[in-house]
Short mmCIF file of N, CA and C in Angstrom, two decimals:
data_model
loop_
_atom_site.label_atom_id
_atom_site.label_comp_id
_atom_site.label_asym_id
_atom_site.label_seq_id
_atom_site.Cartn_x
_atom_site.Cartn_y
_atom_site.Cartn_z
N UNK E 1 14.80 10.92 -16.02
CA UNK E 1 13.59 10.16 -15.86
C UNK E 1 12.99 10.53 -14.52
N UNK E 2 11.63 10.63 -14.49
CA UNK E 2 10.89 11.05 -13.30
C UNK E 2 10.59 9.78 -12.47
N UNK E 3 10.73 9.92 -11.13
CA UNK E 3 10.50 8.76 -10.27
C UNK E 3 9.04 8.43 -10.25
N UNK E 4 8.72 7.15 -10.02
CA UNK E 4 7.37 6.72 -9.92
C UNK E 4 6.66 7.34 -8.67
N UNK E 5 7.38 7.53 -7.61
CA UNK E 5 6.80 8.13 -6.42
C UNK E 5 6.34 9.58 -6.69
N UNK E 6 7.11 10.32 -7.46
CA UNK E 6 6.75 11.67 -7.81
C UNK E 6 5.49 11.67 -8.71
N UNK E 7 5.43 10.78 -9.65
CA UNK E 7 4.25 10.71 -10.49
C UNK E 7 3.00 10.35 -9.70
N UNK E 8 3.18 9.44 -8.75
CA UNK E 8 2.05 9.10 -7.85
C UNK E 8 1.57 10.29 -7.05
N UNK E 9 2.53 11.15 -6.57
CA UNK E 9 2.10 12.34 -5.84
C UNK E 9 1.32 13.25 -6.70
N UNK E 10 1.74 13.38 -7.99
CA UNK E 10 1.01 14.24 -8.91
C UNK E 10 -0.40 13.71 -9.19
N UNK E 11 -0.56 12.41 -9.04
CA UNK E 11 -1.82 11.79 -9.28
C UNK E 11 -2.77 11.85 -8.09
N UNK E 12 -2.27 12.47 -6.96
CA UNK E 12 -3.09 12.61 -5.79
C UNK E 12 -2.71 11.73 -4.59
N UNK E 13 -1.69 10.90 -4.88
CA UNK E 13 -1.28 10.02 -3.73
C UNK E 13 -0.54 10.85 -2.67
N UNK E 14 -0.64 10.47 -1.41
CA UNK E 14 0.07 11.15 -0.36
C UNK E 14 0.80 10.04 0.47
N UNK E 15 1.76 10.50 1.27
CA UNK E 15 2.50 9.58 2.09
C UNK E 15 1.58 9.12 3.23
N UNK E 16 1.48 7.79 3.37
CA UNK E 16 0.63 7.15 4.36
C UNK E 16 1.46 6.34 5.28
N UNK E 17 1.35 6.53 6.59
CA UNK E 17 2.08 5.74 7.55
C UNK E 17 1.03 5.08 8.45
N UNK E 18 1.23 3.77 8.66
CA UNK E 18 0.36 2.98 9.52
C UNK E 18 1.11 2.33 10.64
N UNK E 19 0.67 2.47 11.85
CA UNK E 19 1.25 1.75 12.99
C UNK E 19 0.32 0.57 13.21
N UNK E 20 0.85 -0.60 13.05
CA UNK E 20 0.07 -1.81 13.15
C UNK E 20 0.47 -2.56 14.42
N UNK E 21 -0.49 -2.75 15.27
CA UNK E 21 -0.28 -3.56 16.47
C UNK E 21 -0.91 -4.93 16.26
N UNK E 22 -0.12 -5.94 16.50
CA UNK E 22 -0.59 -7.33 16.32
C UNK E 22 -0.16 -8.22 17.46
N UNK E 23 -0.88 -9.36 17.64
CA UNK E 23 -0.57 -10.27 18.72
C UNK E 23 0.45 -11.26 18.22
N UNK E 24 1.44 -11.56 19.07
CA UNK E 24 2.40 -12.54 18.75
C UNK E 24 1.78 -13.91 18.68
N UNK E 25 1.98 -14.72 17.67
CA UNK E 25 1.36 -16.07 17.56
C UNK E 25 1.64 -16.94 18.78
N UNK E 26 2.87 -16.96 19.26
CA UNK E 26 3.24 -17.86 20.38
C UNK E 26 2.84 -17.31 21.75
N UNK E 27 2.70 -15.96 21.79
CA UNK E 27 2.38 -15.27 23.11
C UNK E 27 1.24 -14.29 22.84
N UNK E 28 0.03 -14.73 22.78
CA UNK E 28 -1.09 -13.88 22.40
C UNK E 28 -1.31 -12.74 23.37
N UNK E 29 -0.81 -12.78 24.59
CA UNK E 29 -1.00 -11.68 25.54
C UNK E 29 -0.06 -10.50 25.22
N UNK E 30 0.91 -10.68 24.37
CA UNK E 30 1.86 -9.61 24.01
C UNK E 30 1.52 -9.01 22.68
N UNK E 31 1.66 -7.66 22.62
CA UNK E 31 1.46 -6.96 21.37
C UNK E 31 2.82 -6.54 20.77
N UNK E 32 2.91 -6.67 19.48
CA UNK E 32 4.10 -6.25 18.74
C UNK E 32 3.71 -5.10 17.80
N UNK E 33 4.67 -4.19 17.54
CA UNK E 33 4.38 -3.08 16.68
C UNK E 33 5.09 -3.22 15.37
N UNK E 34 4.44 -2.79 14.26
CA UNK E 34 5.04 -2.79 12.95
C UNK E 34 4.63 -1.45 12.26
N UNK E 35 5.59 -0.79 11.60
CA UNK E 35 5.30 0.48 10.97
C UNK E 35 5.37 0.26 9.47
N UNK E 36 4.27 0.60 8.76
CA UNK E 36 4.14 0.45 7.31
C UNK E 36 4.06 1.86 6.69
N UNK E 37 4.83 2.09 5.59
CA UNK E 37 4.73 3.40 4.94
C UNK E 37 4.76 3.26 3.41
N UNK E 38 3.88 3.91 2.80
CA UNK E 38 3.72 3.81 1.33
C UNK E 38 2.88 5.03 0.85
N UNK E 39 2.98 5.29 -0.45
CA UNK E 39 2.09 6.36 -1.03
C UNK E 39 0.74 5.71 -1.26
N UNK E 40 -0.33 6.39 -0.85
CA UNK E 40 -1.66 5.81 -0.93
C UNK E 40 -2.69 6.95 -1.14
N UNK E 41 -3.87 6.59 -1.59
CA UNK E 41 -4.96 7.58 -1.84
C UNK E 41 -5.92 7.60 -0.65
N UNK E 42 -6.02 8.71 0.01
CA UNK E 42 -6.98 8.93 1.10
C UNK E 42 -8.34 9.30 0.49
N UNK E 43 -9.46 8.97 1.08
CA UNK E 43 -9.61 8.31 2.32
C UNK E 43 -9.81 6.78 2.24
N UNK E 44 -9.79 6.22 1.00
CA UNK E 44 -10.05 4.76 0.85
C UNK E 44 -8.80 3.90 1.16
N UNK E 45 -7.67 4.41 0.99
CA UNK E 45 -6.44 3.73 1.24
C UNK E 45 -6.31 2.28 0.62
N UNK E 46 -6.42 2.23 -0.74
CA UNK E 46 -6.33 0.91 -1.37
C UNK E 46 -5.04 0.17 -1.14
N UNK E 47 -3.91 0.80 -1.09
CA UNK E 47 -2.62 0.19 -0.88
C UNK E 47 -2.52 -0.44 0.53
N UNK E 48 -3.03 0.28 1.51
CA UNK E 48 -2.98 -0.20 2.92
C UNK E 48 -3.96 -1.38 3.04
N UNK E 49 -5.12 -1.33 2.43
CA UNK E 49 -6.05 -2.43 2.44
C UNK E 49 -5.46 -3.65 1.81
N UNK E 50 -4.73 -3.46 0.70
CA UNK E 50 -4.12 -4.59 0.03
C UNK E 50 -3.06 -5.24 0.96
N UNK E 51 -2.28 -4.38 1.63
CA UNK E 51 -1.29 -4.91 2.58
C UNK E 51 -1.96 -5.65 3.74
N UNK E 52 -3.02 -5.11 4.33
CA UNK E 52 -3.65 -5.69 5.42
C UNK E 52 -4.33 -7.04 5.01
N UNK E 53 -4.86 -7.13 3.80
CA UNK E 53 -5.41 -8.38 3.30
C UNK E 53 -4.30 -9.40 3.20
N UNK E 54 -3.13 -9.01 2.65
CA UNK E 54 -1.92 -9.92 2.62
C UNK E 54 -1.58 -10.40 4.03
N UNK E 55 -1.58 -9.44 4.96
CA UNK E 55 -1.20 -9.81 6.36
C UNK E 55 -2.16 -10.84 6.89
N UNK E 56 -3.46 -10.59 6.76
CA UNK E 56 -4.40 -11.58 7.28
C UNK E 56 -4.34 -12.92 6.60
N UNK E 57 -4.02 -12.92 5.27
CA UNK E 57 -3.94 -14.19 4.48
C UNK E 57 -2.63 -14.98 4.76
N UNK E 58 -1.52 -14.31 4.92
CA UNK E 58 -0.21 -14.89 4.86
C UNK E 58 0.49 -15.00 6.22
N UNK E 59 0.21 -14.10 7.14
CA UNK E 59 0.97 -14.01 8.40
C UNK E 59 0.18 -14.52 9.57
N UNK E 60 0.88 -15.05 10.54
CA UNK E 60 0.25 -15.73 11.72
C UNK E 60 -0.23 -14.74 12.77
N UNK E 61 0.39 -13.56 12.90
CA UNK E 61 0.07 -12.66 13.97
C UNK E 61 -1.21 -11.96 13.73
N UNK E 62 -2.29 -12.26 14.53
CA UNK E 62 -3.55 -11.55 14.28
C UNK E 62 -3.49 -10.11 14.61
N UNK E 63 -4.14 -9.26 13.79
CA UNK E 63 -4.12 -7.74 13.98
C UNK E 63 -4.93 -7.39 15.24
N UNK E 64 -4.35 -6.41 15.94
CA UNK E 64 -5.03 -5.85 17.14
C UNK E 64 -5.65 -4.50 16.74
N UNK E 65 -4.83 -3.58 16.16
CA UNK E 65 -5.28 -2.29 15.76
C UNK E 65 -4.36 -1.70 14.69
N UNK E 66 -4.88 -0.72 13.96
CA UNK E 66 -4.15 -0.01 12.94
C UNK E 66 -4.40 1.47 13.11
N UNK E 67 -3.37 2.30 13.23
CA UNK E 67 -3.50 3.74 13.39
C UNK E 67 -2.82 4.34 12.10
N UNK E 68 -3.56 5.19 11.42
CA UNK E 68 -3.13 5.73 10.12
C UNK E 68 -2.92 7.26 10.18
N UNK E 69 -1.77 7.69 9.56
CA UNK E 69 -1.51 9.14 9.35
C UNK E 69 -1.26 9.34 7.86
N UNK E 70 -1.75 10.42 7.29
CA UNK E 70 -1.67 10.65 5.87
C UNK E 70 -1.35 12.06 5.62
N UNK E 71 -0.45 12.35 4.62
CA UNK E 71 -0.08 13.74 4.34
C UNK E 71 0.12 13.87 2.81
N UNK E 72 -0.54 14.90 2.20
CA UNK E 72 -0.29 15.24 0.79
C UNK E 72 1.04 15.95 0.77
N UNK E 73 2.05 15.46 0.08
CA UNK E 73 3.35 16.16 0.10
C UNK E 73 3.46 17.23 -0.93
N UNK E 74 2.64 17.13 -2.03
CA UNK E 74 2.63 18.16 -3.03
C UNK E 74 1.29 18.97 -2.79
N UNK E 75 1.50 20.25 -2.46
CA UNK E 75 0.38 21.10 -2.22
C UNK E 75 0.69 22.49 -2.77
N UNK E 76 -0.33 23.30 -2.94
CA UNK E 76 -0.03 24.71 -3.44
C UNK E 76 0.94 25.46 -2.54
N UNK E 77 1.84 26.20 -3.19
CA UNK E 77 2.83 26.93 -2.41
C UNK E 77 2.16 28.07 -1.64
N UNK E 78 2.72 28.36 -0.50
CA UNK E 78 2.26 29.45 0.31
C UNK E 78 3.01 30.74 -0.07
N UNK E 79 2.29 31.76 -0.35
CA UNK E 79 2.89 33.05 -0.76
C UNK E 79 2.70 34.03 0.39
N UNK E 80 3.77 34.60 0.83
CA UNK E 80 3.70 35.61 1.92
C UNK E 80 4.18 36.93 1.37
N UNK E 81 3.39 37.95 1.51
CA UNK E 81 3.78 39.33 1.07
C UNK E 81 4.59 39.96 2.17
N UNK E 82 5.87 40.33 1.82
CA UNK E 82 6.77 40.90 2.80
C UNK E 82 6.95 42.40 2.40
N UNK E 83 6.72 43.26 3.39
CA UNK E 83 6.95 44.69 3.22
C UNK E 83 8.22 45.06 3.93
N UNK E 84 9.18 45.62 3.21
CA UNK E 84 10.44 46.07 3.86
C UNK E 84 11.64 45.49 3.18
N UNK E 85 12.77 46.08 3.42
CA UNK E 85 14.02 45.65 2.86
C UNK E 85 15.02 45.42 3.96
N UNK E 86 15.75 44.38 3.92
CA UNK E 86 16.81 44.10 4.85
C UNK E 86 18.13 44.04 4.12
N UNK E 87 19.05 44.93 4.48
CA UNK E 87 20.35 44.95 3.83
C UNK E 87 21.40 44.39 4.74
N UNK E 88 22.18 43.50 4.29
CA UNK E 88 23.29 42.91 5.07
C UNK E 88 24.57 43.39 4.44
N UNK E 89 25.58 43.77 5.30
CA UNK E 89 26.84 44.21 4.72
C UNK E 89 27.89 43.07 4.83
#
């Protein structure tokens, strides 16, 4: 059986990592960091937006900033033409 993550990658999803900085509810002068990682579609990032909507709706710590990194894990193979032979004994 093929994993759901692999099928999502074939559908164009890539690995998305978000570093979320938020203010602690009891100490608003302090920032806390949270790392979120999921397969998502760039550039709209519907999964990340869904998570951030959940955060705003359900959690007490107000968001300060979100930094996003995204990478397509399945891409065309790189082919390198090699001239020469190396023999090992």
